[in-house]
Amino acid sequence: MRTLILAAALTLAACDSRPAPPPMTIGEIDQIVGIADKAIGAVQKMGAGAPAADVAASMREMYAAIDAARGQINGITQRIGGGKYLGRHSIDPLDVSACTRSVIFSVQGLESETMRPPLVMSALECSIDASVYFEDVPAESGAAVALAMGIIYPIALVANVKAGLDIEPSLQEYRSVNEAIIARLAPKCRERKGGEQVRYECAAYEVALSVRPKLAALADRMPTTKDVSNADR
C-alpha cells in the first residue's frame, strides 16, 4: 500500500497542475514557424554560396522574425519556468527557460566573431537540455518546451553553419527532434482541419508539421561539408 501511495504521489508531482493556457491562434503559430522558415532560408543561402549581402539580408529576416515573436517567446519561457522539476539528476525547467531567453537575447551575436563561439555552445547545450526535459515530462507539461525547441533548434542550426561547422549533424538532430515532437503529440493532436485556434498542447505539433517538409528540402539541397559557411566570410 505504501508503495502504491508513493507511486501515486510521484505521478502527481510529475503532472502539470496549472490551469491550461489559452489556445494559440494560427497567426501565433505562424510566427513560430516563421523563425524556422527564415533560419532555414539563411542556411540555404550560405549553403548555395550566395553573395555576402544576400546572406546578411537573410540573417536580418531571421532576426526580424524572432523580434516579431518576442511576446510569445516571453510567454513560452514563463510557462517552461513554472513547470515541474523532477528531482535530482533531471533537467531543471528553470534552466531551460533561462537558456532559451539567453539564446534569444544574444542571437545577433552570431554576427560577431568574438560572440559567435560561446553562442554556438549555448544554443547547443540549451537545445539538448530542452529535448531531454521534453522527453521526461508528460506531453501536456512539455507543450511549452516543444514550442521552445521549435525556436532554439533553427537558431542552433544557423549558429553551427555560421561557425563553419559541418551542417549534417545539426540538421539531422533538428529533423530527429522535430519528428519526436510529432510522434509524441500525435496521439492527442490531429492535423487541423480549418479553425482559427489550436489547443496550446497541440501548437508545437502544428509547428513541427509545417517545418517537416522545409527540413526535408534543406537536407536534399545542402552539401555535408563545413564549407557552407564560407559565403558569409
PDB file of C-alpha atoms in Angstrom:
ATOM      1  CA  MET A   1       0.000   0.000   0.000  1.00  0.00           C
ATOM      2  CA  ARG A   2       2.796   2.376   0.922  1.00  0.00           C
ATOM      3  CA  THR A   3       4.430   1.688  -2.440  1.00  0.00           C
ATOM      4  CA  LEU A   4       1.185   2.468  -4.270  1.00  0.00           C
ATOM      5  CA  ILE A   5       0.764   5.733  -2.375  1.00  0.00           C
ATOM      6  CA  LEU A   6       4.340   6.734  -3.171  1.00  0.00           C
ATOM      7  CA  ALA A   7       3.857   5.906  -6.852  1.00  0.00           C
ATOM      8  CA  ALA A   8       0.682   7.977  -6.964  1.00  0.00           C
ATOM      9  CA  ALA A   9       2.439  10.885  -5.295  1.00  0.00           C
ATOM     10  CA  LEU A  10       5.283  10.764  -7.799  1.00  0.00           C
ATOM     11  CA  THR A  11       2.817  10.658 -10.679  1.00  0.00           C
ATOM     12  CA  LEU A  12       1.019  13.732  -9.375  1.00  0.00           C
ATOM     13  CA  ALA A  13       4.319  15.501  -8.860  1.00  0.00           C
ATOM     14  CA  ALA A  14       5.240  14.920 -12.482  1.00  0.00           C
ATOM     15  CA  CYS A  15       1.941  16.302 -13.765  1.00  0.00           C
ATOM     16  CA  ASP A  16       1.386  19.965 -14.502  1.00  0.00           C
ATOM     17  CA  SER A  17      -1.408  21.109 -12.204  1.00  0.00           C
ATOM     18  CA  ARG A  18      -1.508  24.678 -13.509  1.00  0.00           C
ATOM     19  CA  PRO A  19      -4.543  25.888 -15.458  1.00  0.00           C
ATOM     20  CA  ALA A  20      -4.254  25.128 -19.149  1.00  0.00           C
ATOM     21  CA  PRO A  21      -3.053  28.112 -21.177  1.00  0.00           C
ATOM     22  CA  PRO A  22      -5.421  29.567 -23.756  1.00  0.00           C
ATOM     23  CA  PRO A  23      -5.409  28.198 -27.302  1.00  0.00           C
ATOM     24  CA  MET A  24      -2.985  29.667 -29.801  1.00  0.00           C
ATOM     25  CA  THR A  25      -4.164  31.378 -32.941  1.00  0.00           C
ATOM     26  CA  ILE A  26      -2.965  30.331 -36.371  1.00  0.00           C
ATOM     27  CA  GLY A  27      -1.192  33.680 -36.597  1.00  0.00           C
ATOM     28  CA  GLU A  28       0.753  32.945 -33.415  1.00  0.00           C
ATOM     29  CA  ILE A  29       1.725  29.507 -34.683  1.00  0.00           C
ATOM     30  CA  ASP A  30       2.803  31.028 -37.995  1.00  0.00           C
ATOM     31  CA  GLN A  31       5.108  33.392 -36.099  1.00  0.00           C
ATOM     32  CA  ILE A  32       6.990  30.438 -34.612  1.00  0.00           C
ATOM     33  CA  VAL A  33       7.085  28.687 -37.984  1.00  0.00           C
ATOM     34  CA  GLY A  34       8.383  31.937 -39.456  1.00  0.00           C
ATOM     35  CA  ILE A  35      11.502  31.788 -37.284  1.00  0.00           C
ATOM     36  CA  ALA A  36      12.344  28.320 -38.586  1.00  0.00           C
ATOM     37  CA  ASP A  37      11.472  29.364 -42.137  1.00  0.00           C
ATOM     38  CA  LYS A  38      13.825  32.354 -42.074  1.00  0.00           C
ATOM     39  CA  ALA A  39      16.571  30.351 -40.362  1.00  0.00           C
ATOM     40  CA  ILE A  40      16.346  27.625 -42.989  1.00  0.00           C
ATOM     41  CA  GLY A  41      16.372  30.293 -45.687  1.00  0.00           C
ATOM     42  CA  ALA A  42      19.591  31.752 -44.266  1.00  0.00           C
ATOM     43  CA  VAL A  43      21.214  28.322 -44.175  1.00  0.00           C
ATOM     44  CA  GLN A  44      20.171  27.694 -47.782  1.00  0.00           C
ATOM     45  CA  LYS A  45      21.769  30.983 -48.840  1.00  0.00           C
ATOM     46  CA  MET A  46      25.014  30.130 -47.073  1.00  0.00           C
ATOM     47  CA  GLY A  47      24.998  26.625 -48.493  1.00  0.00           C
ATOM     48  CA  ALA A  48      24.409  27.875 -52.027  1.00  0.00           C
ATOM     49  CA  GLY A  49      27.370  30.225 -51.820  1.00  0.00           C
ATOM     50  CA  ALA A  50      25.170  33.303 -52.114  1.00  0.00           C
ATOM     51  CA  PRO A  51      26.827  36.740 -52.018  1.00  0.00           C
ATOM     52  CA  ALA A  52      27.586  38.055 -48.539  1.00  0.00           C
ATOM     53  CA  ALA A  53      24.965  40.790 -48.954  1.00  0.00           C
ATOM     54  CA  ASP A  54      22.258  38.200 -49.642  1.00  0.00           C
ATOM     55  CA  VAL A  55      23.308  36.130 -46.633  1.00  0.00           C
ATOM     56  CA  ALA A  56      23.265  39.243 -44.443  1.00  0.00           C
ATOM     57  CA  ALA A  57      19.779  40.102 -45.690  1.00  0.00           C
ATOM     58  CA  SER A  58      18.513  36.605 -44.888  1.00  0.00           C
ATOM     59  CA  MET A  59      20.002  36.843 -41.400  1.00  0.00           C
ATOM     60  CA  ARG A  60      18.227  40.154 -40.854  1.00  0.00           C
ATOM     61  CA  GLU A  61      14.973  38.482 -41.862  1.00  0.00           C
ATOM     62  CA  MET A  62      15.555  35.800 -39.230  1.00  0.00           C
ATOM     63  CA  TYR A  63      16.276  38.403 -36.550  1.00  0.00           C
ATOM     64  CA  ALA A  64      13.112  40.270 -37.538  1.00  0.00           C
ATOM     65  CA  ALA A  65      11.062  37.064 -37.260  1.00  0.00           C
ATOM     66  CA  ILE A  66      12.456  36.485 -33.768  1.00  0.00           C
ATOM     67  CA  ASP A  67      11.695  40.080 -32.764  1.00  0.00           C
ATOM     68  CA  ALA A  68       8.128  39.724 -34.048  1.00  0.00           C
ATOM     69  CA  ALA A  69       7.617  36.687 -31.810  1.00  0.00           C
ATOM     70  CA  ARG A  70       9.259  38.063 -28.646  1.00  0.00           C
ATOM     71  CA  GLY A  71       5.951  38.461 -26.838  1.00  0.00           C
ATOM     72  CA  GLN A  72       5.150  34.828 -27.495  1.00  0.00           C
ATOM     73  CA  ILE A  73       8.651  33.736 -26.556  1.00  0.00           C
ATOM     74  CA  ASN A  74       8.352  35.501 -23.198  1.00  0.00           C
ATOM     75  CA  GLY A  75       5.109  33.646 -22.516  1.00  0.00           C
ATOM     76  CA  ILE A  76       6.663  30.331 -23.557  1.00  0.00           C
ATOM     77  CA  THR A  77       9.693  30.749 -21.293  1.00  0.00           C
ATOM     78  CA  GLN A  78       7.492  31.765 -18.360  1.00  0.00           C
ATOM     79  CA  ARG A  79       5.404  28.664 -18.896  1.00  0.00           C
ATOM     80  CA  ILE A  80       8.518  26.480 -19.004  1.00  0.00           C
ATOM     81  CA  GLY A  81       9.956  28.056 -15.857  1.00  0.00           C
ATOM     82  CA  GLY A  82       6.793  27.248 -13.937  1.00  0.00           C
ATOM     83  CA  GLY A  83       6.976  23.573 -14.863  1.00  0.00           C
ATOM     84  CA  LYS A  84       7.740  20.677 -12.556  1.00  0.00           C
ATOM     85  CA  TYR A  85      11.302  19.911 -11.512  1.00  0.00           C
ATOM     86  CA  LEU A  86      11.511  16.133 -11.412  1.00  0.00           C
ATOM     87  CA  GLY A  87      14.329  15.965  -8.901  1.00  0.00           C
ATOM     88  CA  ARG A  88      17.991  15.146  -8.730  1.00  0.00           C
ATOM     89  CA  HIS A  89      19.706  14.152 -11.994  1.00  0.00           C
ATOM     90  CA  SER A  90      16.848  15.650 -14.038  1.00  0.00           C
ATOM     91  CA  ILE A  91      16.770  18.865 -16.049  1.00  0.00           C
ATOM     92  CA  ASP A  92      15.512  21.903 -14.145  1.00  0.00           C
ATOM     93  CA  PRO A  93      12.824  23.696 -16.185  1.00  0.00           C
ATOM     94  CA  LEU A  94      14.132  26.999 -14.851  1.00  0.00           C
ATOM     95  CA  ASP A  95      17.420  26.254 -16.602  1.00  0.00           C
ATOM     96  CA  VAL A  96      15.612  25.529 -19.873  1.00  0.00           C
ATOM     97  CA  SER A  97      13.632  28.744 -19.522  1.00  0.00           C
ATOM     98  CA  ALA A  98      16.750  30.781 -18.758  1.00  0.00           C
ATOM     99  CA  CYS A  99      18.868  29.334 -21.553  1.00  0.00           C
ATOM    100  CA  THR A 100      16.082  29.893 -24.084  1.00  0.00           C
ATOM    101  CA  ARG A 101      15.845  33.552 -23.080  1.00  0.00           C
ATOM    102  CA  SER A 102      19.626  33.875 -23.188  1.00  0.00           C
ATOM    103  CA  VAL A 103      19.944  32.410 -26.687  1.00  0.00           C
ATOM    104  CA  ILE A 104      17.147  34.639 -27.982  1.00  0.00           C
ATOM    105  CA  PHE A 105      18.554  37.746 -26.276  1.00  0.00           C
ATOM    106  CA  SER A 106      22.051  37.229 -27.674  1.00  0.00           C
ATOM    107  CA  VAL A 107      21.155  35.816 -31.107  1.00  0.00           C
ATOM    108  CA  GLN A 108      22.546  38.778 -33.034  1.00  0.00           C
ATOM    109  CA  GLY A 109      25.912  37.879 -31.540  1.00  0.00           C
ATOM    110  CA  LEU A 110      26.117  35.469 -34.470  1.00  0.00           C
ATOM    111  CA  GLU A 111      27.411  38.457 -36.440  1.00  0.00           C
ATOM    112  CA  SER A 112      30.401  38.833 -34.108  1.00  0.00           C
ATOM    113  CA  GLU A 113      33.486  36.634 -34.454  1.00  0.00           C
ATOM    114  CA  THR A 114      34.017  37.010 -30.700  1.00  0.00           C
ATOM    115  CA  MET A 115      30.482  36.284 -29.542  1.00  0.00           C
ATOM    116  CA  ARG A 116      29.729  33.536 -32.056  1.00  0.00           C
ATOM    117  CA  PRO A 117      31.627  30.598 -30.439  1.00  0.00           C
ATOM    118  CA  PRO A 118      30.007  30.900 -26.978  1.00  0.00           C
ATOM    119  CA  LEU A 119      26.613  31.417 -28.598  1.00  0.00           C
ATOM    120  CA  VAL A 120      27.069  28.232 -30.633  1.00  0.00           C
ATOM    121  CA  MET A 121      27.821  26.324 -27.423  1.00  0.00           C
ATOM    122  CA  SER A 122      24.912  27.926 -25.557  1.00  0.00           C
ATOM    123  CA  ALA A 123      22.453  27.083 -28.331  1.00  0.00           C
ATOM    124  CA  LEU A 124      23.727  23.503 -28.468  1.00  0.00           C
ATOM    125  CA  GLU A 125      23.533  22.968 -24.702  1.00  0.00           C
ATOM    126  CA  CYS A 126      20.109  24.603 -24.474  1.00  0.00           C
ATOM    127  CA  SER A 127      18.685  22.505 -27.295  1.00  0.00           C
ATOM    128  CA  ILE A 128      19.944  19.318 -25.631  1.00  0.00           C
ATOM    129  CA  ASP A 129      18.536  20.269 -22.214  1.00  0.00           C
ATOM    130  CA  ALA A 130      15.190  21.194 -23.750  1.00  0.00           C
ATOM    131  CA  SER A 131      14.902  17.901 -25.633  1.00  0.00           C
ATOM    132  CA  VAL A 132      15.819  15.855 -22.541  1.00  0.00           C
ATOM    133  CA  TYR A 133      13.246  17.705 -20.425  1.00  0.00           C
ATOM    134  CA  PHE A 134      10.621  17.253 -23.134  1.00  0.00           C
ATOM    135  CA  GLU A 135      11.208  13.503 -23.074  1.00  0.00           C
ATOM    136  CA  ASP A 136      10.976  13.321 -19.275  1.00  0.00           C
ATOM    137  CA  VAL A 137       7.702  15.148 -18.638  1.00  0.00           C
ATOM    138  CA  PRO A 138       4.129  14.257 -19.660  1.00  0.00           C
ATOM    139  CA  ALA A 139       3.175  15.513 -23.102  1.00  0.00           C
ATOM    140  CA  GLU A 140       0.813  18.187 -21.768  1.00  0.00           C
ATOM    141  CA  SER A 141       3.551  19.536 -19.486  1.00  0.00           C
ATOM    142  CA  GLY A 142       6.043  19.609 -22.334  1.00  0.00           C
ATOM    143  CA  ALA A 143       3.932  21.722 -24.680  1.00  0.00           C
ATOM    144  CA  ALA A 144       5.805  24.954 -23.983  1.00  0.00           C
ATOM    145  CA  VAL A 145       9.175  23.186 -24.146  1.00  0.00           C
ATOM    146  CA  ALA A 146       8.262  21.751 -27.544  1.00  0.00           C
ATOM    147  CA  LEU A 147       7.462  25.267 -28.749  1.00  0.00           C
ATOM    148  CA  ALA A 148      10.807  26.486 -27.412  1.00  0.00           C
ATOM    149  CA  MET A 149      12.550  23.660 -29.258  1.00  0.00           C
ATOM    150  CA  GLY A 150      10.909  24.931 -32.440  1.00  0.00           C
ATOM    151  CA  ILE A 151      12.793  28.194 -31.851  1.00  0.00           C
ATOM    152  CA  ILE A 152      16.094  27.013 -30.377  1.00  0.00           C
ATOM    153  CA  TYR A 153      16.887  24.321 -32.926  1.00  0.00           C
ATOM    154  CA  PRO A 154      16.709  26.544 -36.025  1.00  0.00           C
ATOM    155  CA  ILE A 155      18.901  29.097 -34.262  1.00  0.00           C
ATOM    156  CA  ALA A 156      21.361  26.346 -33.321  1.00  0.00           C
ATOM    157  CA  LEU A 157      21.398  25.203 -36.960  1.00  0.00           C
ATOM    158  CA  VAL A 158      22.240  28.690 -38.213  1.00  0.00           C
ATOM    159  CA  ALA A 159      24.831  29.124 -35.463  1.00  0.00           C
ATOM    160  CA  ASN A 160      26.618  25.939 -36.480  1.00  0.00           C
ATOM    161  CA  VAL A 161      26.722  26.926 -40.132  1.00  0.00           C
ATOM    162  CA  LYS A 162      27.888  30.469 -39.330  1.00  0.00           C
ATOM    163  CA  ALA A 163      30.657  28.951 -37.206  1.00  0.00           C
ATOM    164  CA  GLY A 164      31.860  26.844 -40.125  1.00  0.00           C
ATOM    165  CA  LEU A 165      30.797  23.517 -38.662  1.00  0.00           C
ATOM    166  CA  ASP A 166      29.515  20.581 -40.688  1.00  0.00           C
ATOM    167  CA  ILE A 167      25.797  21.080 -41.194  1.00  0.00           C
ATOM    168  CA  GLU A 168      24.915  17.395 -41.325  1.00  0.00           C
ATOM    169  CA  PRO A 169      24.941  16.532 -37.570  1.00  0.00           C
ATOM    170  CA  SER A 170      22.951  19.598 -36.517  1.00  0.00           C
ATOM    171  CA  LEU A 171      20.459  19.189 -39.362  1.00  0.00           C
ATOM    172  CA  GLN A 172      19.964  15.510 -38.560  1.00  0.00           C
ATOM    173  CA  GLU A 173      19.447  16.357 -34.899  1.00  0.00           C
ATOM    174  CA  TYR A 174      16.917  19.066 -35.762  1.00  0.00           C
ATOM    175  CA  ARG A 175      14.979  16.679 -38.003  1.00  0.00           C
ATOM    176  CA  SER A 176      15.082  13.946 -35.362  1.00  0.00           C
ATOM    177  CA  VAL A 177      13.773  16.250 -32.652  1.00  0.00           C
ATOM    178  CA  ASN A 178      11.080  17.605 -34.965  1.00  0.00           C
ATOM    179  CA  GLU A 179       9.905  14.051 -35.668  1.00  0.00           C
ATOM    180  CA  ALA A 180       9.974  13.266 -31.936  1.00  0.00           C
ATOM    181  CA  ILE A 181       7.640  16.202 -31.275  1.00  0.00           C
ATOM    182  CA  ILE A 182       5.233  14.982 -33.950  1.00  0.00           C
ATOM    183  CA  ALA A 183       5.290  11.410 -32.651  1.00  0.00           C
ATOM    184  CA  ARG A 184       4.871  12.470 -29.029  1.00  0.00           C
ATOM    185  CA  LEU A 185       1.955  14.807 -29.634  1.00  0.00           C
ATOM    186  CA  ALA A 186       0.202  12.940 -32.453  1.00  0.00           C
ATOM    187  CA  PRO A 187      -1.997  10.783 -30.157  1.00  0.00           C
ATOM    188  CA  LYS A 188      -3.697  13.918 -28.796  1.00  0.00           C
ATOM    189  CA  CYS A 189      -3.319  16.174 -31.794  1.00  0.00           C
ATOM    190  CA  ARG A 190      -4.552  15.574 -35.292  1.00  0.00           C
ATOM    191  CA  GLU A 191      -3.964  17.647 -38.382  1.00  0.00           C
ATOM    192  CA  ARG A 192      -6.012  20.793 -38.131  1.00  0.00           C
ATOM    193  CA  LYS A 193      -8.978  21.000 -40.463  1.00  0.00           C
ATOM    194  CA  GLY A 194      -9.885  24.661 -40.535  1.00  0.00           C
ATOM    195  CA  GLY A 195     -10.481  26.811 -37.476  1.00  0.00           C
ATOM    196  CA  GLU A 196      -8.626  29.820 -36.179  1.00  0.00           C
ATOM    197  CA  GLN A 197      -7.304  28.357 -32.920  1.00  0.00           C
ATOM    198  CA  VAL A 198      -5.329  25.338 -31.771  1.00  0.00           C
ATOM    199  CA  ARG A 199      -5.112  23.890 -28.264  1.00  0.00           C
ATOM    200  CA  TYR A 200      -1.893  25.037 -26.619  1.00  0.00           C
ATOM    201  CA  GLU A 201      -0.608  21.492 -26.197  1.00  0.00           C
ATOM    202  CA  CYS A 202      -1.023  20.940 -29.946  1.00  0.00           C
ATOM    203  CA  ALA A 203       0.593  24.176 -31.123  1.00  0.00           C
ATOM    204  CA  ALA A 204       4.076  22.635 -31.265  1.00  0.00           C
ATOM    205  CA  TYR A 205       2.621  19.741 -33.258  1.00  0.00           C
ATOM    206  CA  GLU A 206       1.355  22.215 -35.856  1.00  0.00           C
ATOM    207  CA  VAL A 207       4.741  23.943 -35.917  1.00  0.00           C
ATOM    208  CA  ALA A 208       6.589  20.648 -36.373  1.00  0.00           C
ATOM    209  CA  LEU A 209       4.280  19.536 -39.189  1.00  0.00           C
ATOM    210  CA  SER A 210       4.833  22.829 -41.002  1.00  0.00           C
ATOM    211  CA  VAL A 211       8.605  22.668 -40.588  1.00  0.00           C
ATOM    212  CA  ARG A 212       8.961  18.989 -41.594  1.00  0.00           C
ATOM    213  CA  PRO A 213       8.905  19.496 -45.416  1.00  0.00           C
ATOM    214  CA  LYS A 214      11.194  22.528 -45.132  1.00  0.00           C
ATOM    215  CA  LEU A 215      13.794  20.454 -43.295  1.00  0.00           C
ATOM    216  CA  ALA A 216      13.473  17.629 -45.809  1.00  0.00           C
ATOM    217  CA  ALA A 217      14.020  20.064 -48.676  1.00  0.00           C
ATOM    218  CA  LEU A 218      17.027  21.559 -46.906  1.00  0.00           C
ATOM    219  CA  ALA A 219      18.554  18.114 -46.404  1.00  0.00           C
ATOM    220  CA  ASP A 220      18.146  17.393 -50.118  1.00  0.00           C
ATOM    221  CA  ARG A 221      19.852  20.606 -51.171  1.00  0.00           C
ATOM    222  CA  MET A 222      22.656  21.042 -48.688  1.00  0.00           C
ATOM    223  CA  PRO A 223      26.231  19.799 -49.001  1.00  0.00           C
ATOM    224  CA  THR A 224      27.549  17.987 -45.954  1.00  0.00           C
ATOM    225  CA  THR A 225      30.825  19.826 -45.557  1.00  0.00           C
ATOM    226  CA  LYS A 226      31.643  22.686 -43.248  1.00  0.00           C
ATOM    227  CA  ASP A 227      32.386  24.903 -46.265  1.00  0.00           C
ATOM    228  CA  VAL A 228      28.750  26.036 -46.374  1.00  0.00           C
ATOM    229  CA  SER A 229      29.664  28.928 -44.094  1.00  0.00           C
ATOM    230  CA  ASN A 230      32.212  30.443 -46.489  1.00  0.00           C
ATOM    231  CA  ALA A 231      29.578  32.597 -48.201  1.00  0.00           C
ATOM    232  CA  ASP A 232      29.284  34.965 -45.234  1.00  0.00           C
ATOM    233  CA  ARG A 233      33.013  35.472 -44.746  1.00  0.00           C
TER     234      ARG A 233
END
